[in-house]
Amino acid sequence: MFQSFDVTSTPQFGKERVDALRARFASLGIDGFLVPRADEYQGEYVPASSERLAWLTGFTGSAGIALVTARQAVVFVDGRYTTQLVDQVDGAVFEPGDLVGEPPHRWIAARATKGFRLGIDPWLHTAAEVRRLEKALAEKDGSLVLLGENPLDAVWEGRPPEPLGAVTIQTDTFAGTLAKEKIAKIAGDLAERSLRAALITDPSSVAWILNIRGNDVPHTPHPLARAIVFADGSADIFLDRRKTGIEVEAYLAQLATQREPSEIEGRLAALGRDGARVLVDPDLTPYAFYDLIGRDGGTAVEGRDPAKLPRAIKNTVELNGSAVAHLQDGVAMVEFLAWLSDQRPGTVTEIDATKALEVARRRVGERMQNPLKDISFDTISGAAENGAIIHYRVTTETNRVLRPGELFLIDSGGQYVNGTTDITRTVAVGAVPEEQKRFFTLVLKGMIAISTARFPKGTRGCDLDPLARIALWKAGADYAHGTGHGVGSYLSVHEGPQRISRLATQELLPGMILSNEPGYYRPGAFGIRIENLIYVRDLEPVEGGDMPMMSFETLTYVPIDRYLVVTELLTRDELRWLDAYHEKTRDELLPLIHDPKVRDWLEKATAPFSR
């Protein structure tokens, strides 16, 4: 259950592995090759057998892509991983690239040689990505070469086997809607649009539609599977039978025809021969599927994955389940924070803290008869300068003690059958400088601004994002990540299309769960982030207003470090919100805690600022 702390980067092999890859260029007729972090399923988490980017470069972050040409090798990452990239790759072999400002297609348009031939594995790139690459290459009179086999796999010695995690049924008690109802709704929508079928390539969508869960990748309980839903109400699921037992196969047989993963190519080719119009999501679907559908006369009709938005809008059962899961998780967090406060500064390491929190989640899960299934992502446990690395992952090599006078940031979450959690708390280890308290309070002001926001129908995440940043902006500061991401229901902790960020154009709708996590990071010194999960509440009237407004309901209830709050920087309304939040935290969690020492800690941690 514990996450691994021995995950080490292998930059020492970068040169020989790049050389081995380049040695295949001539026979393949290419001048360069792209190595994305993505696997054939385009998920955030990939199995060990698909960690191609990490194997080649040493970079272990969750987002990135490498471009290897005859003379250059570039690893593109976003702002979350710039520090990690420097630490993990051989700078003599790879140069850093900007995944946001100058991603591969822009790099190619600006820097590639005339006639550049770029090779890609069409199973690892979406149609949208291919389109951007083709446009960039056209500007160079170049071409995109779709390779039948991945040349990196040919030189990867000791590649791990594909996963065979067991599939389970997500019962109606937690799903809230029957799988047959979800299939019928999708089928009806397809029929209205004169579409023969929808290709579902996102494993989380497959899991949600069929009410199943899996164990193929770390921390996200979906099986690596694909599906086709037909307009006549039938469906195929392409799922290795070694993952399903008799009970699951009997359950699936009532909903769909279970086929081996390799059969999907034949099924799509057959649809093509029938001239079928098949719905595909260009942002999720591997480009290889487009070719299969269109090769013999079919039409790939582009549109959003039909499960994506319904999956994001949680039903009442899912919201209630998430609320219960968060209270349980809150008890575990309180037990952990109480334990941490009792340790002498300088005696606890980042790994010690990570393990203690997971033990608390497991212990509370057993006590409340709702076991922790997994952590929802690798815990970010960073003291002082490590906390300034936005997606820091502690290893045995980077592990350090929590020293007096430092900030400690811990970002973690749990996977429970009734919900997925994600919470960040930043706490002081002993007395810390006033400047750090000031920035903590500015971050808190942003978190409160999102928590208390009221907004009309049609509001997008980009419309709300400035609310979380304005206090920092006034202080000449900002943070290099979004304010919030969507969260699944015992599925991915990072779920779209909902989010709060500068680029978030999806309308926020009732039932969507999001994170609320502004932060501040000073490289080499400290990091601050405060994160709760929230969900969008339905339209409600506002006294004296002209129109009903939506708002957020908080799911996470865990104390915010009172010591770090500079009350003079908070308005009366902000202070009132913080006191009310702590009062509800105390009222909700105290009945669930029996240890007198933990109860006493919670009472003190939630004491009001104003009387």
mmCIF file with all atom_site columns, C-alpha atoms in Angstrom, residues 101-269:
data_model
loop_
_atom_site.group_PDB
_atom_site.id
_atom_site.type_symbol
_atom_site.label_atom_id
_atom_site.label_alt_id
_atom_site.label_comp_id
_atom_site.label_asym_id
_atom_site.label_entity_id
_atom_site.label_seq_id
_atom_site.pdbx_PDB_ins_code
_atom_site.Cartn_x
_atom_site.Cartn_y
_atom_site.Cartn_z
_atom_site.occupancy
_atom_site.B_iso_or_equiv
_atom_site.pdbx_formal_charge
_atom_site.auth_seq_id
_atom_site.auth_comp_id
_atom_site.auth_asym_id
_atom_site.auth_atom_id
_atom_site.pdbx_PDB_model_num
ATOM 1   C CA . GLY A 1 101 ? 5.222   28.380  -24.284 1.00 0.00 ? 101 GLY A CA 1
ATOM 2   C CA . GLU A 1 102 ? 6.932   26.368  -27.030 1.00 0.00 ? 102 GLU A CA 1
ATOM 3   C CA . PRO A 1 103 ? 5.575   22.800  -27.165 1.00 0.00 ? 103 PRO A CA 1
ATOM 4   C CA . PRO A 1 104 ? 6.966   20.358  -29.761 1.00 0.00 ? 104 PRO A CA 1
ATOM 5   C CA . HIS A 1 105 ? 4.834   21.540  -32.674 1.00 0.00 ? 105 HIS A CA 1
ATOM 6   C CA . ARG A 1 106 ? 5.920   25.146  -32.139 1.00 0.00 ? 106 ARG A CA 1
ATOM 7   C CA . TRP A 1 107 ? 9.538   24.093  -31.619 1.00 0.00 ? 107 TRP A CA 1
ATOM 8   C CA . ILE A 1 108 ? 9.407   22.243  -34.937 1.00 0.00 ? 108 ILE A CA 1
ATOM 9   C CA . ALA A 1 109 ? 7.861   25.201  -36.740 1.00 0.00 ? 109 ALA A CA 1
ATOM 10  C CA . ALA A 1 110 ? 10.573  27.507  -35.411 1.00 0.00 ? 110 ALA A CA 1
ATOM 11  C CA . ARG A 1 111 ? 13.669  25.308  -35.382 1.00 0.00 ? 111 ARG A CA 1
ATOM 12  C CA . ALA A 1 112 ? 13.371  22.151  -37.467 1.00 0.00 ? 112 ALA A CA 1
ATOM 13  C CA . THR A 1 113 ? 15.374  21.844  -40.677 1.00 0.00 ? 113 THR A CA 1
ATOM 14  C CA . LYS A 1 114 ? 13.672  22.033  -44.060 1.00 0.00 ? 114 LYS A CA 1
ATOM 15  C CA . GLY A 1 115 ? 12.155  18.719  -45.109 1.00 0.00 ? 115 GLY A CA 1
ATOM 16  C CA . PHE A 1 116 ? 12.204  17.405  -41.524 1.00 0.00 ? 116 PHE A CA 1
ATOM 17  C CA . ARG A 1 117 ? 10.658  13.918  -41.218 1.00 0.00 ? 117 ARG A CA 1
ATOM 18  C CA . LEU A 1 118 ? 9.178   13.327  -37.774 1.00 0.00 ? 118 LEU A CA 1
ATOM 19  C CA . GLY A 1 119 ? 8.387   9.808   -36.649 1.00 0.00 ? 119 GLY A CA 1
ATOM 20  C CA . ILE A 1 120 ? 5.669   9.061   -34.101 1.00 0.00 ? 120 ILE A CA 1
ATOM 21  C CA . ASP A 1 121 ? 3.950   6.041   -32.634 1.00 0.00 ? 121 ASP A CA 1
ATOM 22  C CA . PRO A 1 122 ? 0.307   6.687   -33.681 1.00 0.00 ? 122 PRO A CA 1
ATOM 23  C CA . TRP A 1 123 ? -0.958  4.830   -30.596 1.00 0.00 ? 123 TRP A CA 1
ATOM 24  C CA . LEU A 1 124 ? 0.664   7.386   -28.279 1.00 0.00 ? 124 LEU A CA 1
ATOM 25  C CA . HIS A 1 125 ? -0.630  10.603  -29.869 1.00 0.00 ? 125 HIS A CA 1
ATOM 26  C CA . THR A 1 126 ? -4.159  11.923  -30.218 1.00 0.00 ? 126 THR A CA 1
ATOM 27  C CA . ALA A 1 127 ? -5.700  13.206  -33.419 1.00 0.00 ? 127 ALA A CA 1
ATOM 28  C CA . ALA A 1 128 ? -5.500  16.760  -32.084 1.00 0.00 ? 128 ALA A CA 1
ATOM 29  C CA . GLU A 1 129 ? -1.767  16.379  -31.479 1.00 0.00 ? 129 GLU A CA 1
ATOM 30  C CA . VAL A 1 130 ? -1.199  14.901  -34.933 1.00 0.00 ? 130 VAL A CA 1
ATOM 31  C CA . ARG A 1 131 ? -3.024  17.796  -36.534 1.00 0.00 ? 131 ARG A CA 1
ATOM 32  C CA . ARG A 1 132 ? -0.788  20.333  -34.803 1.00 0.00 ? 132 ARG A CA 1
ATOM 33  C CA . LEU A 1 133 ? 2.338   18.421  -35.771 1.00 0.00 ? 133 LEU A CA 1
ATOM 34  C CA . GLU A 1 134 ? 1.273   18.109  -39.411 1.00 0.00 ? 134 GLU A CA 1
ATOM 35  C CA . LYS A 1 135 ? 0.626   21.835  -39.624 1.00 0.00 ? 135 LYS A CA 1
ATOM 36  C CA . ALA A 1 136 ? 4.031   22.658  -38.134 1.00 0.00 ? 136 ALA A CA 1
ATOM 37  C CA . LEU A 1 137 ? 5.819   20.223  -40.425 1.00 0.00 ? 137 LEU A CA 1
ATOM 38  C CA . ALA A 1 138 ? 4.051   21.622  -43.489 1.00 0.00 ? 138 ALA A CA 1
ATOM 39  C CA . GLU A 1 139 ? 5.659   24.971  -42.736 1.00 0.00 ? 139 GLU A CA 1
ATOM 40  C CA . LYS A 1 140 ? 9.026   23.231  -43.082 1.00 0.00 ? 140 LYS A CA 1
ATOM 41  C CA . ASP A 1 141 ? 8.047   21.173  -46.140 1.00 0.00 ? 141 ASP A CA 1
ATOM 42  C CA . GLY A 1 142 ? 8.411   18.233  -43.801 1.00 0.00 ? 142 GLY A CA 1
ATOM 43  C CA . SER A 1 143 ? 6.304   15.167  -43.165 1.00 0.00 ? 143 SER A CA 1
ATOM 44  C CA . LEU A 1 144 ? 4.880   13.089  -40.357 1.00 0.00 ? 144 LEU A CA 1
ATOM 45  C CA . VAL A 1 145 ? 5.837   9.416   -40.463 1.00 0.00 ? 145 VAL A CA 1
ATOM 46  C CA . LEU A 1 146 ? 3.429   7.015   -38.702 1.00 0.00 ? 146 LEU A CA 1
ATOM 47  C CA . LEU A 1 147 ? 5.523   4.101   -37.520 1.00 0.00 ? 147 LEU A CA 1
ATOM 48  C CA . GLY A 1 148 ? 4.160   0.582   -37.345 1.00 0.00 ? 148 GLY A CA 1
ATOM 49  C CA . GLU A 1 149 ? 6.313   -0.235  -34.326 1.00 0.00 ? 149 GLU A CA 1
ATOM 50  C CA . ASN A 1 150 ? 7.729   1.965   -31.600 1.00 0.00 ? 150 ASN A CA 1
ATOM 51  C CA . PRO A 1 151 ? 11.515  2.119   -32.072 1.00 0.00 ? 151 PRO A CA 1
ATOM 52  C CA . LEU A 1 152 ? 12.031  2.840   -28.395 1.00 0.00 ? 152 LEU A CA 1
ATOM 53  C CA . ASP A 1 153 ? 10.379  -0.449  -27.440 1.00 0.00 ? 153 ASP A CA 1
ATOM 54  C CA . ALA A 1 154 ? 12.820  -2.243  -29.736 1.00 0.00 ? 154 ALA A CA 1
ATOM 55  C CA . VAL A 1 155 ? 15.814  -0.985  -27.736 1.00 0.00 ? 155 VAL A CA 1
ATOM 56  C CA . TRP A 1 156 ? 14.199  -1.174  -24.269 1.00 0.00 ? 156 TRP A CA 1
ATOM 57  C CA . GLU A 1 157 ? 15.760  -4.189  -22.634 1.00 0.00 ? 157 GLU A CA 1
ATOM 58  C CA . GLY A 1 158 ? 13.920  -5.627  -19.642 1.00 0.00 ? 158 GLY A CA 1
ATOM 59  C CA . ARG A 1 159 ? 10.659  -3.824  -20.381 1.00 0.00 ? 159 ARG A CA 1
ATOM 60  C CA . PRO A 1 160 ? 8.068   -4.757  -17.698 1.00 0.00 ? 160 PRO A CA 1
ATOM 61  C CA . PRO A 1 161 ? 4.997   -6.804  -18.699 1.00 0.00 ? 161 PRO A CA 1
ATOM 62  C CA . GLU A 1 162 ? 1.593   -5.214  -19.210 1.00 0.00 ? 162 GLU A CA 1
ATOM 63  C CA . PRO A 1 163 ? -0.559  -5.071  -16.042 1.00 0.00 ? 163 PRO A CA 1
ATOM 64  C CA . LEU A 1 164 ? -3.375  -7.493  -15.238 1.00 0.00 ? 164 LEU A CA 1
ATOM 65  C CA . GLY A 1 165 ? -5.162  -5.812  -12.329 1.00 0.00 ? 165 GLY A CA 1
ATOM 66  C CA . ALA A 1 166 ? -8.392  -7.386  -11.134 1.00 0.00 ? 166 ALA A CA 1
ATOM 67  C CA . VAL A 1 167 ? -11.667 -5.697  -12.136 1.00 0.00 ? 167 VAL A CA 1
ATOM 68  C CA . THR A 1 168 ? -14.399 -5.066  -9.549  1.00 0.00 ? 168 THR A CA 1
ATOM 69  C CA . ILE A 1 169 ? -18.021 -3.902  -9.754  1.00 0.00 ? 169 ILE A CA 1
ATOM 70  C CA . GLN A 1 170 ? -18.882 -0.391  -8.546  1.00 0.00 ? 170 GLN A CA 1
ATOM 71  C CA . THR A 1 171 ? -22.289 -1.104  -7.056  1.00 0.00 ? 171 THR A CA 1
ATOM 72  C CA . ASP A 1 172 ? -25.317 1.142   -7.378  1.00 0.00 ? 172 ASP A CA 1
ATOM 73  C CA . THR A 1 173 ? -24.888 2.050   -3.699  1.00 0.00 ? 173 THR A CA 1
ATOM 74  C CA . PHE A 1 174 ? -21.906 4.156   -4.716  1.00 0.00 ? 174 PHE A CA 1
ATOM 75  C CA . ALA A 1 175 ? -22.499 4.770   -8.437  1.00 0.00 ? 175 ALA A CA 1
ATOM 76  C CA . GLY A 1 176 ? -26.025 6.111   -8.060  1.00 0.00 ? 176 GLY A CA 1
ATOM 77  C CA . THR A 1 177 ? -26.994 5.371   -11.668 1.00 0.00 ? 177 THR A CA 1
ATOM 78  C CA . LEU A 1 178 ? -27.297 1.970   -13.331 1.00 0.00 ? 178 LEU A CA 1
ATOM 79  C CA . ALA A 1 179 ? -24.830 1.178   -16.102 1.00 0.00 ? 179 ALA A CA 1
ATOM 80  C CA . LYS A 1 180 ? -27.650 0.173   -18.426 1.00 0.00 ? 180 LYS A CA 1
ATOM 81  C CA . GLU A 1 181 ? -29.182 3.627   -17.976 1.00 0.00 ? 181 GLU A CA 1
ATOM 82  C CA . LYS A 1 182 ? -25.880 5.290   -18.890 1.00 0.00 ? 182 LYS A CA 1
ATOM 83  C CA . ILE A 1 183 ? -25.525 3.132   -21.994 1.00 0.00 ? 183 ILE A CA 1
ATOM 84  C CA . ALA A 1 184 ? -29.121 3.835   -23.019 1.00 0.00 ? 184 ALA A CA 1
ATOM 85  C CA . LYS A 1 185 ? -28.589 7.597   -22.658 1.00 0.00 ? 185 LYS A CA 1
ATOM 86  C CA . ILE A 1 186 ? -25.446 7.535   -24.807 1.00 0.00 ? 186 ILE A CA 1
ATOM 87  C CA . ALA A 1 187 ? -27.155 5.312   -27.391 1.00 0.00 ? 187 ALA A CA 1
ATOM 88  C CA . GLY A 1 188 ? -30.134 7.654   -27.603 1.00 0.00 ? 188 GLY A CA 1
ATOM 89  C CA . ASP A 1 189 ? -27.874 10.659  -28.152 1.00 0.00 ? 189 ASP A CA 1
ATOM 90  C CA . LEU A 1 190 ? -26.006 8.795   -30.905 1.00 0.00 ? 190 LEU A CA 1
ATOM 91  C CA . ALA A 1 191 ? -29.232 7.883   -32.674 1.00 0.00 ? 191 ALA A CA 1
ATOM 92  C CA . GLU A 1 192 ? -30.394 11.504  -32.595 1.00 0.00 ? 192 GLU A CA 1
ATOM 93  C CA . ARG A 1 193 ? -27.144 12.532  -34.292 1.00 0.00 ? 193 ARG A CA 1
ATOM 94  C CA . SER A 1 194 ? -27.347 9.743   -36.904 1.00 0.00 ? 194 SER A CA 1
ATOM 95  C CA . LEU A 1 195 ? -24.171 8.141   -35.554 1.00 0.00 ? 195 LEU A CA 1
ATOM 96  C CA . ARG A 1 196 ? -23.681 4.374   -35.597 1.00 0.00 ? 196 ARG A CA 1
ATOM 97  C CA . ALA A 1 197 ? -21.425 4.192   -32.550 1.00 0.00 ? 197 ALA A CA 1
ATOM 98  C CA . ALA A 1 198 ? -19.149 6.014   -30.098 1.00 0.00 ? 198 ALA A CA 1
ATOM 99  C CA . LEU A 1 199 ? -15.581 4.895   -29.511 1.00 0.00 ? 199 LEU A CA 1
ATOM 100 C CA . ILE A 1 200 ? -14.686 5.228   -25.814 1.00 0.00 ? 200 ILE A CA 1
ATOM 101 C CA . THR A 1 201 ? -10.920 5.235   -25.349 1.00 0.00 ? 201 THR A CA 1
ATOM 102 C CA . ASP A 1 202 ? -10.615 6.853   -21.906 1.00 0.00 ? 202 ASP A CA 1
ATOM 103 C CA . PRO A 1 203 ? -10.435 4.052   -19.300 1.00 0.00 ? 203 PRO A CA 1
ATOM 104 C CA . SER A 1 204 ? -12.111 6.280   -16.699 1.00 0.00 ? 204 SER A CA 1
ATOM 105 C CA . SER A 1 205 ? -15.067 6.753   -19.040 1.00 0.00 ? 205 SER A CA 1
ATOM 106 C CA . VAL A 1 206 ? -15.260 3.001   -19.633 1.00 0.00 ? 206 VAL A CA 1
ATOM 107 C CA . ALA A 1 207 ? -15.206 2.434   -15.875 1.00 0.00 ? 207 ALA A CA 1
ATOM 108 C CA . TRP A 1 208 ? -17.872 5.079   -15.270 1.00 0.00 ? 208 TRP A CA 1
ATOM 109 C CA . ILE A 1 209 ? -20.223 3.916   -18.035 1.00 0.00 ? 209 ILE A CA 1
ATOM 110 C CA . LEU A 1 210 ? -20.110 0.253   -16.990 1.00 0.00 ? 210 LEU A CA 1
ATOM 111 C CA . ASN A 1 211 ? -19.804 0.864   -13.234 1.00 0.00 ? 211 ASN A CA 1
ATOM 112 C CA . ILE A 1 212 ? -16.584 -1.086  -12.868 1.00 0.00 ? 212 ILE A CA 1
ATOM 113 C CA . ARG A 1 213 ? -13.211 -0.282  -11.341 1.00 0.00 ? 213 ARG A CA 1
ATOM 114 C CA . GLY A 1 214 ? -9.731  -1.721  -11.864 1.00 0.00 ? 214 GLY A CA 1
ATOM 115 C CA . ASN A 1 215 ? -6.176  -1.882  -10.627 1.00 0.00 ? 215 ASN A CA 1
ATOM 116 C CA . ASP A 1 216 ? -3.911  -1.547  -13.665 1.00 0.00 ? 216 ASP A CA 1
ATOM 117 C CA . VAL A 1 217 ? -2.197  1.771   -12.960 1.00 0.00 ? 217 VAL A CA 1
ATOM 118 C CA . PRO A 1 218 ? -1.043  3.477   -9.772  1.00 0.00 ? 218 PRO A CA 1
ATOM 119 C CA . HIS A 1 219 ? -3.634  5.387   -7.765  1.00 0.00 ? 219 HIS A CA 1
ATOM 120 C CA . THR A 1 220 ? -6.416  5.531   -10.386 1.00 0.00 ? 220 THR A CA 1
ATOM 121 C CA . PRO A 1 221 ? -8.895  2.643   -10.021 1.00 0.00 ? 221 PRO A CA 1
ATOM 122 C CA . HIS A 1 222 ? -9.841  2.095   -13.628 1.00 0.00 ? 222 HIS A CA 1
ATOM 123 C CA . PRO A 1 223 ? -8.999  -0.905  -15.790 1.00 0.00 ? 223 PRO A CA 1
ATOM 124 C CA . LEU A 1 224 ? -7.044  -0.327  -18.976 1.00 0.00 ? 224 LEU A CA 1
ATOM 125 C CA . ALA A 1 225 ? -9.934  -0.976  -21.336 1.00 0.00 ? 225 ALA A CA 1
ATOM 126 C CA . ARG A 1 226 ? -11.794 0.534   -24.267 1.00 0.00 ? 226 ARG A CA 1
ATOM 127 C CA . ALA A 1 227 ? -15.410 0.288   -25.370 1.00 0.00 ? 227 ALA A CA 1
ATOM 128 C CA . ILE A 1 228 ? -17.736 0.890   -28.275 1.00 0.00 ? 228 ILE A CA 1
ATOM 129 C CA . VAL A 1 229 ? -21.307 1.955   -27.529 1.00 0.00 ? 229 VAL A CA 1
ATOM 130 C CA . PHE A 1 230 ? -23.734 1.496   -30.423 1.00 0.00 ? 230 PHE A CA 1
ATOM 131 C CA . ALA A 1 231 ? -26.795 3.547   -31.262 1.00 0.00 ? 231 ALA A CA 1
ATOM 132 C CA . ASP A 1 232 ? -28.977 0.426   -30.951 1.00 0.00 ? 232 ASP A CA 1
ATOM 133 C CA . GLY A 1 233 ? -28.121 0.190   -27.223 1.00 0.00 ? 233 GLY A CA 1
ATOM 134 C CA . SER A 1 234 ? -25.577 -2.625  -27.484 1.00 0.00 ? 234 SER A CA 1
ATOM 135 C CA . ALA A 1 235 ? -21.951 -2.245  -26.460 1.00 0.00 ? 235 ALA A CA 1
ATOM 136 C CA . ASP A 1 236 ? -18.560 -3.923  -26.676 1.00 0.00 ? 236 ASP A CA 1
ATOM 137 C CA . ILE A 1 237 ? -15.916 -3.751  -23.977 1.00 0.00 ? 237 ILE A CA 1
ATOM 138 C CA . PHE A 1 238 ? -12.356 -4.624  -24.903 1.00 0.00 ? 238 PHE A CA 1
ATOM 139 C CA . LEU A 1 239 ? -10.966 -5.998  -21.651 1.00 0.00 ? 239 LEU A CA 1
ATOM 140 C CA . ASP A 1 240 ? -8.476  -8.799  -21.040 1.00 0.00 ? 240 ASP A CA 1
ATOM 141 C CA . ARG A 1 241 ? -10.339 -11.760 -19.527 1.00 0.00 ? 241 ARG A CA 1
ATOM 142 C CA . ARG A 1 242 ? -7.434  -12.406 -17.210 1.00 0.00 ? 242 ARG A CA 1
ATOM 143 C CA . LYS A 1 243 ? -8.631  -9.341  -15.316 1.00 0.00 ? 243 LYS A CA 1
ATOM 144 C CA . THR A 1 244 ? -12.207 -10.546 -14.803 1.00 0.00 ? 244 THR A CA 1
ATOM 145 C CA . GLY A 1 245 ? -13.565 -13.349 -12.665 1.00 0.00 ? 245 GLY A CA 1
ATOM 146 C CA . ILE A 1 246 ? -16.846 -15.210 -13.050 1.00 0.00 ? 246 ILE A CA 1
ATOM 147 C CA . GLU A 1 247 ? -18.883 -12.622 -11.127 1.00 0.00 ? 247 GLU A CA 1
ATOM 148 C CA . VAL A 1 248 ? -17.587 -9.663  -13.126 1.00 0.00 ? 248 VAL A CA 1
ATOM 149 C CA . GLU A 1 249 ? -17.987 -11.489 -16.452 1.00 0.00 ? 249 GLU A CA 1
ATOM 150 C CA . ALA A 1 250 ? -21.578 -12.381 -15.566 1.00 0.00 ? 250 ALA A CA 1
ATOM 151 C CA . TYR A 1 251 ? -22.249 -8.756  -14.641 1.00 0.00 ? 251 TYR A CA 1
ATOM 152 C CA . LEU A 1 252 ? -20.694 -7.406  -17.841 1.00 0.00 ? 252 LEU A CA 1
ATOM 153 C CA . ALA A 1 253 ? -22.576 -9.941  -19.977 1.00 0.00 ? 253 ALA A CA 1
ATOM 154 C CA . GLN A 1 254 ? -25.817 -8.164  -19.059 1.00 0.00 ? 254 GLN A CA 1
ATOM 155 C CA . LEU A 1 255 ? -24.458 -4.903  -20.437 1.00 0.00 ? 255 LEU A CA 1
ATOM 156 C CA . ALA A 1 256 ? -21.953 -5.557  -23.207 1.00 0.00 ? 256 ALA A CA 1
ATOM 157 C CA . THR A 1 257 ? -20.022 -8.132  -25.179 1.00 0.00 ? 257 THR A CA 1
ATOM 158 C CA . GLN A 1 258 ? -16.630 -8.625  -23.600 1.00 0.00 ? 258 GLN A CA 1
ATOM 159 C CA . ARG A 1 259 ? -13.868 -8.943  -26.180 1.00 0.00 ? 259 ARG A CA 1
ATOM 160 C CA . GLU A 1 260 ? -10.098 -9.197  -26.043 1.00 0.00 ? 260 GLU A CA 1
ATOM 161 C CA . PRO A 1 261 ? -8.260  -5.853  -26.467 1.00 0.00 ? 261 PRO A CA 1
ATOM 162 C CA . SER A 1 262 ? -6.792  -6.900  -29.825 1.00 0.00 ? 262 SER A CA 1
ATOM 163 C CA . GLU A 1 263 ? -10.279 -7.341  -31.304 1.00 0.00 ? 263 GLU A CA 1
ATOM 164 C CA . ILE A 1 264 ? -10.988 -3.604  -31.341 1.00 0.00 ? 264 ILE A CA 1
ATOM 165 C CA . GLU A 1 265 ? -9.052  -3.109  -34.563 1.00 0.00 ? 265 GLU A CA 1
ATOM 166 C CA . GLY A 1 266 ? -11.227 -5.605  -36.414 1.00 0.00 ? 266 GLY A CA 1
ATOM 167 C CA . ARG A 1 267 ? -14.426 -4.122  -34.996 1.00 0.00 ? 267 ARG A CA 1
ATOM 168 C CA . LEU A 1 268 ? -13.484 -0.605  -36.083 1.00 0.00 ? 268 LEU A CA 1
ATOM 169 C CA . ALA A 1 269 ? -12.379 -1.801  -39.507 1.00 0.00 ? 269 ALA A CA 1
#
